[in-house]
Amino acid sequence: MNPWLRLDAVVAGYDRPVVGPVSLELGPGEVLGLAGPNGVGKSTLLAAILGDARVFAGRIERPAGVRLAHLPQRPIRPKELPLTGREWLTVLGVAGDGLPSHLARSIDQRMDRLSGGEHQLLALWGVLAGAGELVLLDEPTNNLDPQHVHLAAQAIAARREQRATLVVSHDHAFLQRVCTRLLDLANHG
Amino acid sequence: MDEVFRHAFLAGLPLALVLPLLGNLLRLREEWLATLGLAHLAAAAALAGMGLGLPAVLGAPGGAVLGAIGKYTSRQRSNSVYALMILAGWAITLLIAANTALGHALAQAMVDGQLYFATRRETWLAGAVALFALLLLPWLTPRLIRASLLPTYERANRLPAWRWHLGFDLLVALVVAVATATLGLMATFALVFVPAWIAYRHAASWRRAWFLGAAVGLCGYILAFALALALDQPFGPTLVFALVVALVAALALRGARAAQGR
């Protein structure tokens, strides 16, 4: 099966190159973990795939029709916004059923009144259950306690077959748990 | 009610309903100050149009739409740009007032509120733009919420986002222009700003924020209209007074609820 994402010797950065050259392929059913210490360029590589960072060399290919969903490292959370979790999922075109029980209890609360962990889990669920087939997750365990990390891992596993997922995390144990393969950027290139 | 006042009342009613709904989205986009800029440009264009013999409701959209297009094409979303729009509109208004036969009184009417000049034409136009906004908002709202909370989505998927961003800017310009020419600059900005502020603090959901914002706008408008008429006061400041009373009541209610919860 053709990959939904192909990076061919990509060198990416902003004013100057930060990461690369990196080559990888990602297809449906796969969860690829990008590991490496802080500053190695994991988030920059995601930004390059999103079109927000400069590609100095190499190619990024994504077949037409494959939609992309992205969980940023710090999901935007306005200080004051009368929008419930359920309404946010509706905006994303996601049905409110099948939610983890932890999330189901707070789904009708305003998003600005959720705890940091609840908000992160809601953002993750919205990305995973949304329309995007190619999913980029940047530090999905931010703000999550061990119980929420467990729920996050379950959510990624539950959607794995219909998605091609790229996960960036400094949490090596989490990557080991959810990924079908790992790429350590510190030893790559 | 006298026919003059009946037209004036009916012209403002749909605007008092729809301006708070736009205010909710402008607050989400942190663009409420842009409205004041657009309203100033609309007031200046209305006055310039009146100098050429055009009614205010036909002159005002020219300035506001130009401001909206300038805002969109410059890709600037900073308070500095909005402040520049306010200053430009203000300066043009005062220059027109000083150098034409329209004089100070008309310029003052644009700022304070010139609701009682509304005729059947303003009533129909206000109803039409409000209806247009109500038809467009269900399509615009989810796209604008997603763009605010998940901006990478539309960029990464190469969506035609200009449709809803420019569309919203032009809709705001149109409604604000008609409202500025009908209700006056001060009342227009007050109806965008205050109901949304109350709704953001108190509503339990976006849907309720729509209802709360619209209810505050409509009740404030009706109260202000009655007070201004009964006490022979300018409409704009009276509306601001009514909305500030609603805001203080809402804050007091919130304080009382918080105290109960402790």
Tab-separated table of N, CA and C in Angstrom, chain B residues 38-129:
chain	number	residue	atom	x	y	z
B	38	LEU	N	-13.760	50.073	12.176
B	38	LEU	CA	-14.695	50.021	11.039
B	38	LEU	C	-15.837	51.024	11.225
B	39	ALA	N	-16.317	51.144	12.460
B	39	ALA	CA	-17.429	52.064	12.727
B	39	ALA	C	-16.998	53.510	12.470
B	40	HIS	N	-15.754	53.850	12.844
B	40	HIS	CA	-15.261	55.208	12.578
B	40	HIS	C	-15.146	55.463	11.076
B	41	LEU	N	-14.629	54.453	10.355
B	41	LEU	CA	-14.516	54.610	8.898
B	41	LEU	C	-15.907	54.718	8.264
B	42	ALA	N	-16.851	53.916	8.780
B	42	ALA	CA	-18.224	53.966	8.257
B	42	ALA	C	-18.841	55.340	8.504
B	43	ALA	N	-18.606	55.891	9.704
B	43	ALA	CA	-19.161	57.209	10.030
B	43	ALA	C	-18.578	58.266	9.100
B	44	ALA	N	-17.262	58.176	8.867
B	44	ALA	CA	-16.614	59.152	7.981
B	44	ALA	C	-17.173	59.035	6.559
B	45	ALA	N	-17.322	57.788	6.090
B	45	ALA	CA	-17.838	57.580	4.730
B	45	ALA	C	-19.295	58.022	4.640
B	46	ALA	N	-20.060	57.815	5.706
B	46	ALA	CA	-21.461	58.246	5.707
B	46	ALA	C	-21.537	59.760	5.567
B	47	LEU	N	-20.697	60.443	6.328
B	47	LEU	CA	-20.695	61.909	6.255
B	47	LEU	C	-20.258	62.388	4.882
B	48	ALA	N	-19.198	61.732	4.354
B	48	ALA	CA	-18.709	62.117	3.024
B	48	ALA	C	-19.812	61.894	1.994
B	49	GLY	N	-20.521	60.776	2.118
B	49	GLY	CA	-21.621	60.473	1.202
B	49	GLY	C	-22.735	61.497	1.326
B	50	MET	N	-23.030	61.911	2.552
B	50	MET	CA	-24.094	62.906	2.761
B	50	MET	C	-23.707	64.244	2.111
B	51	GLY	N	-22.387	64.526	2.131
B	51	GLY	CA	-21.911	65.723	1.458
B	51	GLY	C	-22.183	65.673	-0.035
B	52	LEU	N	-22.245	64.445	-0.573
B	52	LEU	CA	-22.523	64.269	-2.001
B	52	LEU	C	-24.003	63.999	-2.265
B	53	GLY	N	-24.792	64.088	-1.215
B	53	GLY	CA	-26.229	63.911	-1.371
B	53	GLY	C	-26.718	62.493	-1.219
B	54	LEU	N	-25.819	61.585	-0.752
B	54	LEU	CA	-26.234	60.188	-0.551
B	54	LEU	C	-26.753	60.006	0.868
B	55	PRO	N	-27.746	59.120	1.069
B	55	PRO	CA	-28.157	58.829	2.438
B	55	PRO	C	-27.028	58.116	3.205
B	56	ALA	N	-27.017	58.290	4.534
B	56	ALA	CA	-25.928	57.736	5.357
B	56	ALA	C	-25.796	56.229	5.190
B	57	VAL	N	-26.924	55.516	5.106
B	57	VAL	CA	-26.859	54.048	5.023
B	57	VAL	C	-26.245	53.562	3.722
B	58	LEU	N	-26.220	54.409	2.719
B	58	LEU	CA	-25.583	54.012	1.466
B	58	LEU	C	-24.118	54.442	1.427
B	59	GLY	N	-23.789	55.546	2.078
B	59	GLY	CA	-22.402	56.001	2.101
B	59	GLY	C	-21.541	55.190	3.053
B	60	ALA	N	-22.089	54.843	4.203
B	60	ALA	CA	-21.307	54.195	5.259
B	60	ALA	C	-20.629	52.890	4.823
B	61	PRO	N	-21.320	51.989	4.088
B	61	PRO	CA	-20.663	50.711	3.756
B	61	PRO	C	-19.383	50.895	2.956
B	62	GLY	N	-19.286	51.963	2.159
B	62	GLY	CA	-18.078	52.183	1.360
B	62	GLY	C	-16.841	52.241	2.238
B	63	GLY	N	-16.882	53.066	3.275
B	63	GLY	CA	-15.720	53.204	4.167
B	63	GLY	C	-15.429	51.934	4.917
B	64	ALA	N	-16.484	51.292	5.430
B	64	ALA	CA	-16.277	50.084	6.234
B	64	ALA	C	-15.740	48.936	5.393
B	65	VAL	N	-16.293	48.786	4.185
B	65	VAL	CA	-15.835	47.679	3.330
B	65	VAL	C	-14.382	47.909	2.903
B	66	LEU	N	-14.029	49.160	2.592
B	66	LEU	CA	-12.625	49.455	2.265
B	66	LEU	C	-11.721	49.116	3.445
B	67	GLY	N	-12.159	49.478	4.648
B	67	GLY	CA	-11.382	49.161	5.859
B	67	GLY	C	-11.223	47.659	6.032
B	68	ALA	N	-12.318	46.898	5.793
B	68	ALA	CA	-12.269	45.432	5.957
B	68	ALA	C	-11.326	44.804	4.934
B	69	ILE	N	-11.391	45.282	3.702
B	69	ILE	CA	-10.503	44.729	2.662
B	69	ILE	C	-9.050	45.071	2.992
B	70	GLY	N	-8.818	46.307	3.443
B	70	GLY	CA	-7.462	46.697	3.833
B	70	GLY	C	-6.948	45.845	4.974
B	71	LYS	N	-7.810	45.601	5.943
B	71	LYS	CA	-7.424	44.768	7.098
B	71	LYS	C	-7.082	43.354	6.638
B	72	TYR	N	-7.907	42.782	5.766
B	72	TYR	CA	-7.689	41.404	5.323
B	72	TYR	C	-6.431	41.287	4.467
B	73	THR	N	-6.276	42.205	3.515
B	73	THR	CA	-5.141	42.078	2.591
B	73	THR	C	-3.818	42.395	3.274
B	74	SER	N	-3.833	43.247	4.300
B	74	SER	CA	-2.572	43.561	4.983
B	74	SER	C	-2.167	42.434	5.933
B	75	ARG	N	-3.101	41.510	6.220
B	75	ARG	CA	-2.851	40.379	7.136
B	75	ARG	C	-2.425	40.865	8.522
B	76	GLN	N	-2.808	42.102	8.847
B	76	GLN	CA	-2.448	42.643	10.155
B	76	GLN	C	-3.627	42.464	11.105
B	77	ARG	N	-3.355	41.867	12.252
B	77	ARG	CA	-4.414	41.722	13.248
B	77	ARG	C	-3.923	42.295	14.566
B	78	SER	N	-3.359	43.500	14.493
B	78	SER	CA	-2.819	44.069	15.729
B	78	SER	C	-3.636	45.287	16.133
B	79	ASN	N	-3.592	45.604	17.429
B	79	ASN	CA	-4.315	46.771	17.925
B	79	ASN	C	-3.808	48.047	17.268
B	80	SER	N	-2.523	48.059	16.860
B	80	SER	CA	-1.972	49.265	16.234
B	80	SER	C	-2.727	49.586	14.944
B	81	VAL	N	-3.015	48.557	14.138
B	81	VAL	CA	-3.739	48.788	12.881
B	81	VAL	C	-5.160	49.272	13.164
B	82	TYR	N	-5.799	48.645	14.153
B	82	TYR	CA	-7.171	49.037	14.477
B	82	TYR	C	-7.195	50.476	15.012
B	83	ALA	N	-6.181	50.822	15.809
B	83	ALA	CA	-6.101	52.190	16.330
B	83	ALA	C	-5.920	53.181	15.180
B	84	LEU	N	-5.146	52.780	14.176
B	84	LEU	CA	-4.937	53.642	13.006
B	84	LEU	C	-6.261	53.852	12.257
B	85	MET	N	-7.065	52.769	12.148
B	85	MET	CA	-8.372	52.890	11.493
B	85	MET	C	-9.270	53.869	12.264
B	86	ILE	N	-9.225	53.779	13.587
B	86	ILE	CA	-10.052	54.678	14.412
B	86	ILE	C	-9.619	56.130	14.179
B	87	LEU	N	-8.310	56.340	14.236
B	87	LEU	CA	-7.804	57.704	14.073
B	87	LEU	C	-8.130	58.261	12.690
B	88	ALA	N	-7.978	57.407	11.657
B	88	ALA	CA	-8.251	57.860	10.289
B	88	ALA	C	-9.728	58.262	10.148
B	89	GLY	N	-10.630	57.387	10.629
B	89	GLY	CA	-12.064	57.668	10.535
B	89	GLY	C	-12.440	58.914	11.315
B	90	TRP	N	-11.857	59.048	12.495
B	90	TRP	CA	-12.117	60.185	13.375
B	90	TRP	C	-11.674	61.480	12.694
B	91	ALA	N	-10.443	61.441	12.162
B	91	ALA	CA	-9.885	62.631	11.526
B	91	ALA	C	-10.731	63.051	10.319
B	92	ILE	N	-11.121	62.059	9.491
B	92	ILE	CA	-11.912	62.389	8.290
B	92	ILE	C	-13.262	62.990	8.709
B	93	THR	N	-13.885	62.387	9.738
B	93	THR	CA	-15.187	62.883	10.215
B	93	THR	C	-15.080	64.347	10.641
B	94	LEU	N	-14.046	64.657	11.421
B	94	LEU	CA	-13.913	66.025	11.931
B	94	LEU	C	-13.582	67.010	10.804
B	95	LEU	N	-12.763	66.548	9.845
B	95	LEU	CA	-12.411	67.425	8.727
B	95	LEU	C	-13.637	67.728	7.866
B	96	ILE	N	-14.462	66.685	7.636
B	96	ILE	CA	-15.684	66.910	6.847
B	96	ILE	C	-16.609	67.865	7.593
B	97	ALA	N	-16.723	67.617	8.888
B	97	ALA	CA	-17.607	68.462	9.702
B	97	ALA	C	-17.146	69.917	9.677
B	98	ALA	N	-15.821	70.119	9.697
B	98	ALA	CA	-15.302	71.487	9.754
B	98	ALA	C	-15.356	72.194	8.408
B	99	ASN	N	-15.365	71.431	7.314
B	99	ASN	CA	-15.198	72.050	6.003
B	99	ASN	C	-16.408	71.951	5.085
B	100	THR	N	-17.518	71.426	5.588
B	100	THR	CA	-18.709	71.358	4.731
B	100	THR	C	-19.900	71.970	5.456
B	101	ALA	N	-20.969	72.101	4.684
B	101	ALA	CA	-22.175	72.675	5.276
B	101	ALA	C	-22.857	71.709	6.250
B	102	LEU	N	-22.384	70.452	6.246
B	102	LEU	CA	-23.000	69.471	7.157
B	102	LEU	C	-22.784	69.892	8.601
B	103	GLY	N	-21.580	70.454	8.816
B	103	GLY	CA	-21.314	71.055	10.110
B	103	GLY	C	-21.182	70.075	11.256
B	104	HIS	N	-21.005	70.658	12.368
B	104	HIS	CA	-20.711	69.891	13.579
B	104	HIS	C	-21.886	69.024	14.006
B	105	ALA	N	-23.089	69.535	13.793
B	105	ALA	CA	-24.274	68.855	14.324
B	105	ALA	C	-24.442	67.447	13.746
B	106	LEU	N	-24.206	67.327	12.417
B	106	LEU	CA	-24.373	66.007	11.807
B	106	LEU	C	-23.300	65.029	12.280
B	107	ALA	N	-22.060	65.543	12.346
B	107	ALA	CA	-20.974	64.682	12.820
B	107	ALA	C	-21.272	64.196	14.232
B	108	GLN	N	-21.784	65.110	15.045
B	108	GLN	CA	-22.140	64.753	16.424
B	108	GLN	C	-23.247	63.703	16.430
B	109	ALA	N	-24.203	63.867	15.515
B	109	ALA	CA	-25.313	62.913	15.440
B	109	ALA	C	-24.809	61.516	15.090
B	110	MET	N	-23.813	61.433	14.201
B	110	MET	CA	-23.258	60.131	13.836
B	110	MET	C	-22.630	59.443	15.042
B	111	VAL	N	-21.984	60.243	15.889
B	111	VAL	CA	-21.290	59.670	17.039
B	111	VAL	C	-22.289	59.339	18.149
B	112	ASP	N	-23.128	60.306	18.492
B	112	ASP	CA	-24.037	60.129	19.627
B	112	ASP	C	-25.168	59.131	19.348
B	113	GLY	N	-25.578	59.087	18.109
B	113	GLY	CA	-26.721	58.245	17.779
B	113	GLY	C	-27.756	59.089	17.059
B	114	GLN	N	-28.110	58.681	15.857
B	114	GLN	CA	-29.039	59.492	15.061
B	114	GLN	C	-30.267	58.658	14.721
B	115	LEU	N	-30.617	57.794	15.679
B	115	LEU	CA	-31.670	56.818	15.442
B	115	LEU	C	-32.971	57.456	14.958
B	116	TYR	N	-33.272	58.657	15.473
B	116	TYR	CA	-34.583	59.222	15.174
B	116	TYR	C	-34.692	59.737	13.745
B	117	PHE	N	-33.548	59.712	12.996
B	117	PHE	CA	-33.612	60.084	11.587
B	117	PHE	C	-33.968	58.876	10.712
B	118	ALA	N	-34.074	57.689	11.329
B	118	ALA	CA	-34.317	56.469	10.541
B	118	ALA	C	-35.689	56.543	9.879
B	119	THR	N	-35.716	56.101	8.632
B	119	THR	CA	-36.975	56.087	7.874
B	119	THR	C	-37.272	54.644	7.458
B	120	ARG	N	-38.251	54.503	6.595
B	120	ARG	CA	-38.606	53.177	6.093
B	120	ARG	C	-37.400	52.529	5.396
B	121	ARG	N	-36.601	53.364	4.697
B	121	ARG	CA	-35.427	52.840	3.977
B	121	ARG	C	-34.434	52.190	4.963
B	122	GLU	N	-34.134	52.878	6.062
B	122	GLU	CA	-33.207	52.320	7.063
B	122	GLU	C	-33.789	51.047	7.682
B	123	THR	N	-35.095	51.063	7.893
B	123	THR	CA	-35.750	49.897	8.517
B	123	THR	C	-35.585	48.659	7.643
B	124	TRP	N	-35.858	48.814	6.337
B	124	TRP	CA	-35.737	47.657	5.438
B	124	TRP	C	-34.289	47.210	5.288
B	125	LEU	N	-33.388	48.178	5.188
B	125	LEU	CA	-31.979	47.845	5.004
B	125	LEU	C	-31.427	47.134	6.248
B	126	ALA	N	-31.787	47.650	7.421
B	126	ALA	CA	-31.320	47.020	8.664
B	126	ALA	C	-31.860	45.595	8.759
B	127	GLY	N	-33.143	45.406	8.402
B	127	GLY	CA	-33.732	44.062	8.428
B	127	GLY	C	-33.034	43.133	7.440
B	128	ALA	N	-32.705	43.666	6.272
B	128	ALA	CA	-32.084	42.822	5.232
B	128	ALA	C	-30.671	42.396	5.642
B	129	VAL	N	-29.865	43.335	6.160
B	129	VAL	CA	-28.491	42.942	6.523
B	129	VAL	C	-28.499	42.011	7.741
